Amino acid sequence: MLSSSRSSHSALLAYGWDDDWAAAFAPYAAQGLLPGRVLRVDRGQCDVVTPEGVVRADTAFVVPHDPLRVICTGDWAAVDPDGAGDPRYVRACLPRRTTFARSTSSKRSEGQVLAANVDHAIITVSLAVELDLGRIERFLALAWESGAQPLVVLSKADLVPDAVGLSYLVEDVETVAPGVQVLPVSALTGDGLDVLRAITAGGTSVLLGVSGAGKSTLANTLLGTDAMEVQATRDMDGKGRHTTTTRNLFVLPGGGVLIDTPGLRGVGLWDAEAGVGQVFAEIEDLAAECRFHDCAHESEPGCAVTAAIADGTLPERRLDSYRKLLRENQRLVAKTDARLRAEILKDWKRKGAEGRAAMDLKRGRMR
């Protein structure tokens, strides 16, 4: 049986409202505020679905110092009731269950939250162009770090009519996505859509990918309507313009909630060390078998990682990508963590001293 609080807000059930959200909202209910889920945000205001319907609310009262705490699509919020003034305001944001965030291109090293309270992160990759495995790994790291379950959708599968060739592409992606389902989908033929609908029917899903990946077409197909504008991609490189300019939340006809996002040109990591480790789980498992706990996997004796590369069980590209993402994440975190900056500087000086000592020894032997 539904609790009285939950049943009194039955209009929100389709948007993911449950007893746990009701419990978190209880202090705001006592203040006479309304619960609602944020459908979209733009220019300091947001559309929020409440028991009274969709309302427009100002976010001026919720302006945190941390950019990751700004109100975003998918948040659950406490909103002024009708008659509480014009305009209405969002008075508070409920604690998030998951947060999908990336670093911005800003020199201030700020994070940007893309979506909140997401259960499934659908990484959309177009088969109209050559697979970029490194980019898929990057998206996966952010998805795992968010707390959502990733899913890689290979869109436009009808462009690869050869079943064997398509299976090879799926296999290539599976090698960089341990623990993640890889699903070829075609909005044109309908292949894979039943599986995708079954997944998205359970909870909130967010569509992620670069421009031209087919996110808006996929969103329209799942929604059964042309809710999102679609533009053709360039044949030469498969790139498209940013058809979707804001993050929008929709209720799916078969159940579940979908958030569509603009195409992401840059996919910068944001404090995603755990996510990187999840993507490269096989490397971290191998590293645990190295002779030295601080093995750099370069020329150290007893290194299980380099041994796996030598015998062909670990592609060298995977190790290069792993190192690249770890370095990027470490640099980003160091910009806001003085202790880590000091550790990096100390390590850099140590390696420099070791290099100079090795060079001096080599010169001494040559004399």
GROMACS .gro file of C-alpha atoms in nm:
model
  367
    1MET     CA    1   0.000   0.000   0.000
    2LEU     CA    2   0.126   0.347  -0.084
    3SER     CA    3   0.199   0.575   0.207
    4SER     CA    4  -0.040   0.870   0.244
    5SER     CA    5   0.241   1.111   0.152
    6ARG     CA    6   0.324   0.918  -0.161
    7SER     CA    7  -0.039   0.875  -0.272
    8SER     CA    8  -0.109   1.244  -0.218
    9HIS     CA    9   0.156   1.318  -0.479
   10SER     CA   10   0.051   1.044  -0.722
   11ALA     CA   11   0.104   1.276  -1.018
   12LEU     CA   12   0.478   1.249  -0.951
   13LEU     CA   13   0.494   0.868  -0.950
   14ALA     CA   14   0.560   0.854  -1.323
   15TYR     CA   15   0.860   1.083  -1.267
   16GLY     CA   16   1.020   0.852  -1.010
   17TRP     CA   17   0.864   0.971  -0.684
   18ASP     CA   18   0.879   0.703  -0.413
   19ASP     CA   19   0.866   0.660  -0.037
   20ASP     CA   20   1.234   0.744   0.005
   21TRP     CA   21   1.191   1.074  -0.177
   22ALA     CA   22   0.881   1.142   0.033
   23ALA     CA   23   1.081   1.083   0.351
   24ALA     CA   24   1.358   1.318   0.232
   25PHE     CA   25   1.098   1.582   0.147
   26ALA     CA   26   0.911   1.561   0.479
   27PRO     CA   27   1.084   1.864   0.642
   28TYR     CA   28   0.986   2.080   0.343
   29ALA     CA   29   0.632   1.944   0.338
   30ALA     CA   30   0.603   2.069   0.698
   31GLN     CA   31   0.688   2.416   0.564
   32GLY     CA   32   0.404   2.400   0.313
   33LEU     CA   33   0.633   2.360   0.011
   34LEU     CA   34   0.557   2.144  -0.291
   35PRO     CA   35   0.777   1.858  -0.419
   36GLY     CA   36   0.871   1.855  -0.784
   37ARG     CA   37   1.120   1.719  -1.035
   38VAL     CA   38   1.321   1.955  -1.253
   39LEU     CA   39   1.243   1.903  -1.623
   40ARG     CA   40   1.483   2.161  -1.765
   41VAL     CA   41   1.693   2.458  -1.655
   42ASP     CA   42   1.775   2.772  -1.847
   43ARG     CA   43   1.879   3.127  -1.761
   44GLY     CA   44   1.834   3.098  -1.387
   45GLN     CA   45   1.487   2.947  -1.409
   46CYS     CA   46   1.355   2.595  -1.441
   47ASP     CA   47   1.046   2.401  -1.535
   48VAL     CA   48   0.937   2.179  -1.246
   49VAL     CA   49   0.663   1.917  -1.250
   50THR     CA   50   0.466   1.931  -0.923
   51PRO     CA   51   0.135   1.785  -0.798
   52GLU     CA   52  -0.019   2.108  -0.935
   53GLY     CA   53   0.129   2.052  -1.280
   54VAL     CA   54   0.436   2.201  -1.449
   55VAL     CA   55   0.539   2.535  -1.301
   56ARG     CA   56   0.809   2.786  -1.387
   57ALA     CA   57   1.033   2.863  -1.089
   58ASP     CA   58   1.328   3.088  -1.020
   59THR     CA   59   1.647   2.932  -0.880
   60ALA     CA   60   1.783   3.247  -0.715
   61PHE     CA   61   1.742   3.106  -0.363
   62VAL     CA   62   1.956   2.803  -0.443
   63VAL     CA   63   2.290   2.942  -0.563
   64PRO     CA   64   2.567   2.739  -0.392
   65HIS     CA   65   2.937   2.816  -0.402
   66ASP     CA   66   3.003   2.470  -0.542
   67PRO     CA   67   2.907   2.464  -0.913
   68LEU     CA   68   2.826   2.094  -0.878
   69ARG     CA   69   2.540   2.186  -0.645
   70VAL     CA   70   2.352   2.411  -0.888
   71ILE     CA   71   2.004   2.292  -0.978
   72CYS     CA   72   2.002   2.067  -1.282
   73THR     CA   73   1.769   1.847  -1.483
   74GLY     CA   74   1.665   1.543  -1.282
   75ASP     CA   75   1.686   1.710  -0.940
   76TRP     CA   76   1.403   1.680  -0.689
   77ALA     CA   77   1.321   2.019  -0.544
   78ALA     CA   78   1.105   2.201  -0.290
   79VAL     CA   79   0.900   2.472  -0.463
   80ASP     CA   80   0.675   2.754  -0.348
   81PRO     CA   81   0.304   2.658  -0.352
   82ASP     CA   82   0.054   2.846  -0.566
   83GLY     CA   83  -0.019   3.190  -0.431
   84ALA     CA   84   0.319   3.223  -0.255
   85GLY     CA   85   0.421   3.508  -0.477
   86ASP     CA   86   0.516   3.580  -0.836
   87PRO     CA   87   0.749   3.438  -0.952
   88ARG     CA   88   0.768   3.109  -0.768
   89TYR     CA   89   1.103   3.000  -0.627
   90VAL     CA   90   1.287   2.674  -0.577
   91ARG     CA   91   1.361   2.685  -0.205
   92ALA     CA   92   1.578   2.373  -0.173
   93CYS     CA   93   1.713   2.074  -0.360
   94LEU     CA   94   1.690   1.722  -0.215
   95PRO     CA   95   2.016   1.523  -0.174
   96ARG     CA   96   2.101   1.346  -0.499
   97ARG     CA   97   2.127   0.970  -0.533
   98THR     CA   98   2.361   0.999  -0.832
   99THR     CA   99   2.533   1.288  -1.010
  100PHE     CA  100   2.673   1.284  -1.362
  101ALA     CA  101   2.942   1.553  -1.382
  102ARG     CA  102   3.234   1.651  -1.604
  103SER     CA  103   3.501   1.918  -1.591
  104THR     CA  104   3.435   2.237  -1.784
  105SER     CA  105   3.662   2.393  -2.043
  106SER     CA  106   3.701   2.686  -1.804
  107LYS     CA  107   4.050   2.763  -1.673
  108ARG     CA  108   3.895   2.778  -1.326
  109SER     CA  109   3.884   2.397  -1.313
  110GLU     CA  110   3.518   2.381  -1.225
  111GLY     CA  111   3.291   2.083  -1.247
  112GLN     CA  112   2.965   2.088  -1.439
  113VAL     CA  113   2.674   1.867  -1.339
  114LEU     CA  114   2.490   1.732  -1.643
  115ALA     CA  115   2.211   1.530  -1.485
  116ALA     CA  116   2.101   1.411  -1.141
  117ASN     CA  117   1.932   1.106  -0.993
  118VAL     CA  118   2.009   0.888  -1.295
  119ASP     CA  119   1.989   0.507  -1.288
  120HIS     CA  120   2.114   0.430  -1.641
  121ALA     CA  121   2.378   0.625  -1.836
  122ILE     CA  122   2.319   0.544  -2.204
  123ILE     CA  123   2.639   0.622  -2.394
  124THR     CA  124   2.532   0.663  -2.756
  125VAL     CA  125   2.796   0.585  -3.022
  126SER     CA  126   2.726   0.621  -3.393
  127LEU     CA  127   2.825   0.340  -3.629
  128ALA     CA  128   2.825   0.593  -3.914
  129VAL     CA  129   3.187   0.674  -3.830
  130GLU     CA  130   3.491   0.482  -3.708
  131LEU     CA  131   3.473   0.379  -3.343
  132ASP     CA  132   3.671   0.597  -3.103
  133LEU     CA  133   3.745   0.352  -2.822
  134GLY     CA  134   3.930   0.612  -2.616
  135ARG     CA  135   3.626   0.839  -2.612
  136ILE     CA  136   3.402   0.548  -2.510
  137GLU     CA  137   3.639   0.472  -2.220
  138ARG     CA  138   3.619   0.837  -2.114
  139PHE     CA  139   3.239   0.837  -2.114
  140LEU     CA  140   3.237   0.509  -1.923
  141ALA     CA  141   3.467   0.650  -1.654
  142LEU     CA  142   3.229   0.942  -1.596
  143ALA     CA  143   2.927   0.712  -1.598
  144TRP     CA  144   3.072   0.469  -1.341
  145GLU     CA  145   3.183   0.761  -1.123
  146SER     CA  146   2.831   0.905  -1.126
  147GLY     CA  147   2.688   0.598  -0.957
  148ALA     CA  148   2.466   0.507  -1.253
  149GLN     CA  149   2.483   0.183  -1.451
  150PRO     CA  150   2.638   0.246  -1.795
  151LEU     CA  151   2.502   0.104  -2.119
  152VAL     CA  152   2.670   0.152  -2.458
  153VAL     CA  153   2.424   0.186  -2.745
  154LEU     CA  154   2.570   0.153  -3.094
  155SER     CA  155   2.325   0.364  -3.293
  156LYS     CA  156   2.257   0.351  -3.669
  157ALA     CA  157   2.327  -0.023  -3.672
  158ASP     CA  158   2.142  -0.045  -4.005
  159LEU     CA  159   2.452   0.112  -4.165
  160VAL     CA  160   2.636  -0.215  -4.090
  161PRO     CA  161   2.415  -0.472  -4.264
  162ASP     CA  162   2.674  -0.749  -4.238
  163ALA     CA  163   2.595  -0.942  -3.919
  164VAL     CA  164   2.951  -1.068  -3.881
  165GLY     CA  165   3.098  -0.720  -3.922
  166LEU     CA  166   2.851  -0.583  -3.665
  167SER     CA  167   2.944  -0.856  -3.418
  168TYR     CA  168   3.311  -0.759  -3.451
  169LEU     CA  169   3.226  -0.396  -3.373
  170VAL     CA  170   3.026  -0.503  -3.068
  171GLU     CA  171   3.317  -0.719  -2.956
  172ASP     CA  172   3.562  -0.428  -2.996
  173VAL     CA  173   3.349  -0.212  -2.767
  174GLU     CA  174   3.299  -0.492  -2.517
  175THR     CA  175   3.677  -0.516  -2.473
  176VAL     CA  176   3.685  -0.157  -2.341
  177ALA     CA  177   3.360  -0.184  -2.143
  178PRO     CA  178   3.396  -0.461  -1.882
  179GLY     CA  179   3.071  -0.521  -1.697
  180VAL     CA  180   2.873  -0.309  -1.942
  181GLN     CA  181   2.608  -0.423  -2.190
  182VAL     CA  182   2.678  -0.320  -2.552
  183LEU     CA  183   2.361  -0.295  -2.759
  184PRO     CA  184   2.345  -0.229  -3.136
  185VAL     CA  185   2.028  -0.034  -3.214
  186SER     CA  186   1.860   0.097  -3.528
  187ALA     CA  187   1.579   0.350  -3.509
  188LEU     CA  188   1.518   0.276  -3.879
  189THR     CA  189   1.468  -0.101  -3.857
  190GLY     CA  190   1.375  -0.126  -3.488
  191ASP     CA  191   1.658  -0.367  -3.408
  192GLY     CA  192   1.752  -0.359  -3.040
  193LEU     CA  193   1.472  -0.120  -2.943
  194ASP     CA  194   1.273  -0.375  -2.741
  195VAL     CA  195   1.576  -0.440  -2.520
  196LEU     CA  196   1.642  -0.068  -2.482
  197ARG     CA  197   1.279   0.002  -2.391
  198ALA     CA  198   1.292  -0.268  -2.125
  199ILE     CA  199   1.603  -0.112  -1.972
  200THR     CA  200   1.475   0.247  -1.976
  201ALA     CA  201   1.140   0.141  -1.826
  202GLY     CA  202   1.317   0.090  -1.493
  203GLY     CA  203   1.412   0.427  -1.344
  204THR     CA  204   1.573   0.734  -1.497
  205SER     CA  205   1.802   0.714  -1.800
  206VAL     CA  206   2.023   0.982  -1.952
  207LEU     CA  207   2.137   0.989  -2.315
  208LEU     CA  208   2.502   1.089  -2.356
  209GLY     CA  209   2.724   1.124  -2.659
  210VAL     CA  210   2.883   1.360  -2.908
  211SER     CA  211   2.687   1.562  -3.165
  212GLY     CA  212   2.565   1.343  -3.446
  213ALA     CA  213   2.560   1.025  -3.236
  214GLY     CA  214   2.185   0.988  -3.289
  215LYS     CA  215   2.064   1.078  -2.939
  216SER     CA  216   1.770   1.292  -3.050
  217THR     CA  217   1.653   1.031  -3.301
  218LEU     CA  218   1.677   0.769  -3.028
  219ALA     CA  219   1.487   0.992  -2.786
  220ASN     CA  220   1.209   1.050  -3.039
  221THR     CA  221   1.185   0.676  -3.106
  222LEU     CA  222   1.158   0.592  -2.735
  223LEU     CA  223   0.905   0.871  -2.679
  224GLY     CA  224   0.700   0.780  -2.984
  225THR     CA  225   0.687   1.145  -3.088
  226ASP     CA  226   0.908   1.409  -3.247
  227ALA     CA  227   0.987   1.582  -2.918
  228MET     CA  228   1.347   1.653  -3.020
  229GLU     CA  229   1.457   1.826  -3.340
  230VAL     CA  230   1.686   1.615  -3.557
  231GLN     CA  231   1.946   1.745  -3.802
  232ALA     CA  232   2.148   1.556  -4.059
  233THR     CA  233   2.513   1.483  -3.984
  234ARG     CA  234   2.798   1.549  -4.224
  235ASP     CA  235   2.886   1.246  -4.431
  236MET     CA  236   3.259   1.319  -4.417
  237ASP     CA  237   3.299   1.284  -4.042
  238GLY     CA  238   2.960   1.203  -3.896
  239LYS     CA  239   2.952   1.523  -3.692
  240GLY     CA  240   2.637   1.720  -3.636
  241ARG     CA  241   2.533   2.049  -3.485
  242HIS     CA  242   2.402   2.071  -3.131
  243THR     CA  243   2.037   1.992  -3.207
  244THR     CA  244   1.955   1.965  -2.836
  245THR     CA  245   2.059   2.284  -2.655
  246THR     CA  246   1.925   2.210  -2.307
  247ARG     CA  247   1.887   1.899  -2.094
  248ASN     CA  248   1.525   1.788  -2.104
  249LEU     CA  249   1.341   1.530  -1.893
  250PHE     CA  250   1.053   1.326  -2.037
  251VAL     CA  251   0.827   1.048  -1.912
  252LEU     CA  252   0.843   0.747  -2.144
  253PRO     CA  253   0.516   0.587  -2.260
  254GLY     CA  254   0.632   0.241  -2.150
  255GLY     CA  255   0.742   0.363  -1.807
  256GLY     CA  256   1.061   0.525  -1.688
  257VAL     CA  257   1.209   0.869  -1.737
  258LEU     CA  258   1.449   0.989  -2.007
  259ILE     CA  259   1.689   1.285  -1.998
  260ASP     CA  260   1.825   1.399  -2.334
  261THR     CA  261   2.143   1.607  -2.333
  262PRO     CA  262   2.324   1.828  -2.586
  263GLY     CA  263   2.610   1.671  -2.778
  264LEU     CA  264   2.931   1.693  -2.575
  265ARG     CA  265   3.236   1.820  -2.763
  266GLY     CA  266   3.459   1.786  -2.459
  267VAL     CA  267   3.433   1.502  -2.210
  268GLY     CA  268   3.668   1.608  -1.932
  269LEU     CA  269   3.701   1.395  -1.622
  270TRP     CA  270   3.597   1.534  -1.285
  271ASP     CA  271   3.742   1.355  -0.981
  272ALA     CA  272   3.675   1.021  -1.150
  273GLU     CA  273   3.955   0.797  -1.021
  274ALA     CA  274   3.714   0.525  -0.910
  275GLY     CA  275   3.537   0.542  -1.246
  276VAL     CA  276   3.866   0.505  -1.434
  277GLY     CA  277   3.952   0.206  -1.217
  278GLN     CA  278   3.617   0.046  -1.303
  279VAL     CA  279   3.670   0.093  -1.677
  280PHE     CA  280   4.019  -0.056  -1.661
  281ALA     CA  281   3.941  -0.323  -1.403
  282GLU     CA  282   4.162  -0.581  -1.574
  283ILE     CA  283   4.467  -0.352  -1.545
  284GLU     CA  284   4.403  -0.285  -1.178
  285ASP     CA  285   4.363  -0.658  -1.117
  286LEU     CA  286   4.697  -0.722  -1.290
  287ALA     CA  287   4.863  -0.439  -1.095
  288ALA     CA  288   4.771  -0.616  -0.772
  289GLU     CA  289   4.997  -0.904  -0.884
  290CYS     CA  290   5.304  -0.685  -0.952
  291ARG     CA  291   5.610  -0.747  -0.735
  292PHE     CA  292   5.620  -0.384  -0.617
  293HIS     CA  293   5.310  -0.212  -0.482
  294ASP     CA  294   5.413   0.119  -0.643
  295CYS     CA  295   5.497  -0.038  -0.979
  296ALA     CA  296   5.477   0.213  -1.266
  297HIS     CA  297   5.433  -0.071  -1.520
  298GLU     CA  298   5.729   0.040  -1.725
  299SER     CA  299   6.051  -0.159  -1.678
  300GLU     CA  300   6.019  -0.288  -1.322
  301PRO     CA  301   6.097  -0.659  -1.265
  302GLY     CA  302   5.799  -0.874  -1.182
  303CYS     CA  303   5.546  -0.640  -1.342
  304ALA     CA  304   5.230  -0.834  -1.425
  305VAL     CA  305   5.097  -0.554  -1.646
  306THR     CA  306   5.393  -0.541  -1.885
  307ALA     CA  307   5.400  -0.921  -1.885
  308ALA     CA  308   5.036  -0.922  -2.002
  309ILE     CA  309   5.125  -0.680  -2.281
  310ALA     CA  310   5.420  -0.897  -2.382
  311ASP     CA  311   5.208  -1.212  -2.408
  312GLY     CA  312   4.927  -1.031  -2.591
  313THR     CA  313   4.656  -1.066  -2.327
  314LEU     CA  314   4.649  -0.689  -2.264
  315PRO     CA  315   4.648  -0.445  -2.559
  316GLU     CA  316   4.909  -0.171  -2.518
  317ARG     CA  317   4.647   0.082  -2.626
  318ARG     CA  318   4.449   0.001  -2.311
  319LEU     CA  319   4.745   0.075  -2.084
  320ASP     CA  320   4.819   0.400  -2.268
  321SER     CA  321   4.456   0.509  -2.232
  322TYR     CA  322   4.452   0.411  -1.863
  323ARG     CA  323   4.762   0.618  -1.793
  324LYS     CA  324   4.627   0.914  -1.988
  325LEU     CA  325   4.298   0.926  -1.799
  326LEU     CA  326   4.467   0.880  -1.461
  327ARG     CA  327   4.712   1.164  -1.534
  328GLU     CA  328   4.432   1.391  -1.650
  329ASN     CA  329   4.224   1.318  -1.344
  330GLN     CA  330   4.521   1.366  -1.112
  331ARG     CA  331   4.607   1.704  -1.266
  332LEU     CA  332   4.250   1.819  -1.229
  333VAL     CA  333   4.217   1.710  -0.867
  334ALA     CA  334   4.557   1.863  -0.785
  335LYS     CA  335   4.433   2.207  -0.889
  336THR     CA  336   4.194   2.204  -0.595
  337ASP     CA  337   4.393   1.986  -0.352
  338ALA     CA  338   4.708   2.147  -0.209
  339ARG     CA  339   4.822   1.823  -0.042
  340LEU     CA  340   4.803   1.631  -0.369
  341ARG     CA  341   4.987   1.909  -0.550
  342ALA     CA  342   5.268   1.881  -0.297
  343GLU     CA  343   5.283   1.503  -0.340
  344ILE     CA  344   5.299   1.534  -0.719
  345LEU     CA  345   5.576   1.794  -0.694
  346LYS     CA  346   5.769   1.574  -0.450
  347ASP     CA  347   5.734   1.274  -0.683
  348TRP     CA  348   5.842   1.484  -0.981
  349LYS     CA  349   6.153   1.602  -0.796
  350ARG     CA  350   6.235   1.246  -0.687
  351LYS     CA  351   6.213   1.115  -1.041
  352GLY     CA  352   6.422   1.407  -1.164
  353ALA     CA  353   6.691   1.334  -0.906
  354GLU     CA  354   6.690   0.964  -0.999
  355GLY     CA  355   6.725   1.054  -1.365
  356ARG     CA  356   7.017   1.288  -1.299
  357ALA     CA  357   7.189   1.027  -1.079
  358ALA     CA  358   7.152   0.765  -1.352
  359MET     CA  359   7.295   1.006  -1.609
  360ASP     CA  360   7.591   1.093  -1.384
  361LEU     CA  361   7.661   0.721  -1.331
  362LYS     CA  362   7.649   0.660  -1.703
  363ARG     CA  363   7.888   0.947  -1.773
  364GLY     CA  364   8.127   0.820  -1.501
  365ARG     CA  365   8.144   0.480  -1.668
  366MET     CA  366   8.215   0.639  -2.006
  367ARG     CA  367   8.518   0.830  -1.876
   0.00000   0.00000   0.00000
